[in-house]
């Protein structure tokens, strides 16, 4: 009788822990969606920078060429439902490309003095700051999830070995 009670308690703990891990994954999926939306908002604001800098930059199309290629890649990855962790590489490349574009724009004094450029720049930088704060929180949560996920797999394997 006591043996069955112990088995019931252990099974109940395993089930509760598995539900906890599943719930944690669902919250991570929600955080990923929020990050994707923040990346999209920032990328949409780059379109404004593209048009605001058009009359000021030499070789304007070449400056934005890699950014456009990366956003097309991001669009195709979204269409193919890539896993968020795989899309992060593209997002990081886009971030570095945005930094490159800002360096080019900052070198042009006429563009740097326009209110449109400064407004757009501030909005993009605010969005980037929000993204990277949320991304740091996401990375920490992902590490915790992976730890708990490994433990839950161990419990399930142990359960089937009995």
Coordinates of N, CA and C in Angstrom, one line a residue, residues 110-121:
X110 N 25.4 67.4 -43.8 CA 24.1 68.0 -44.2 C 23.0 67.1 -43.7
X111 N 23.1 65.8 -43.8 CA 22.1 64.8 -43.4 C 22.0 64.9 -41.9
X112 N 23.1 64.9 -41.2 CA 23.2 64.9 -39.7 C 22.5 66.1 -39.1
X113 N 22.4 67.2 -39.9 CA 21.8 68.4 -39.4 C 20.3 68.5 -39.6
X114 N 19.7 67.5 -40.4 CA 18.3 67.6 -40.6 C 17.5 67.0 -39.5
X115 N 16.3 67.6 -39.2 CA 15.5 67.2 -38.1 C 14.9 65.8 -38.4
X116 N 14.6 65.5 -39.7 CA 14.0 64.2 -40.0 C 14.9 63.1 -39.7
X117 N 16.2 63.2 -40.1 CA 17.2 62.2 -39.8 C 17.3 62.0 -38.3
X118 N 17.5 63.1 -37.6 CA 17.7 63.0 -36.1 C 16.5 62.3 -35.4
X119 N 15.3 62.7 -35.9 CA 14.1 62.0 -35.3 C 14.1 60.5 -35.6
X120 N 14.3 60.2 -36.8 CA 14.3 58.8 -37.2 C 15.3 58.0 -36.5
X121 N 16.5 58.6 -36.4 CA 17.6 58.0 -35.7 C 17.3 57.7 -34.2

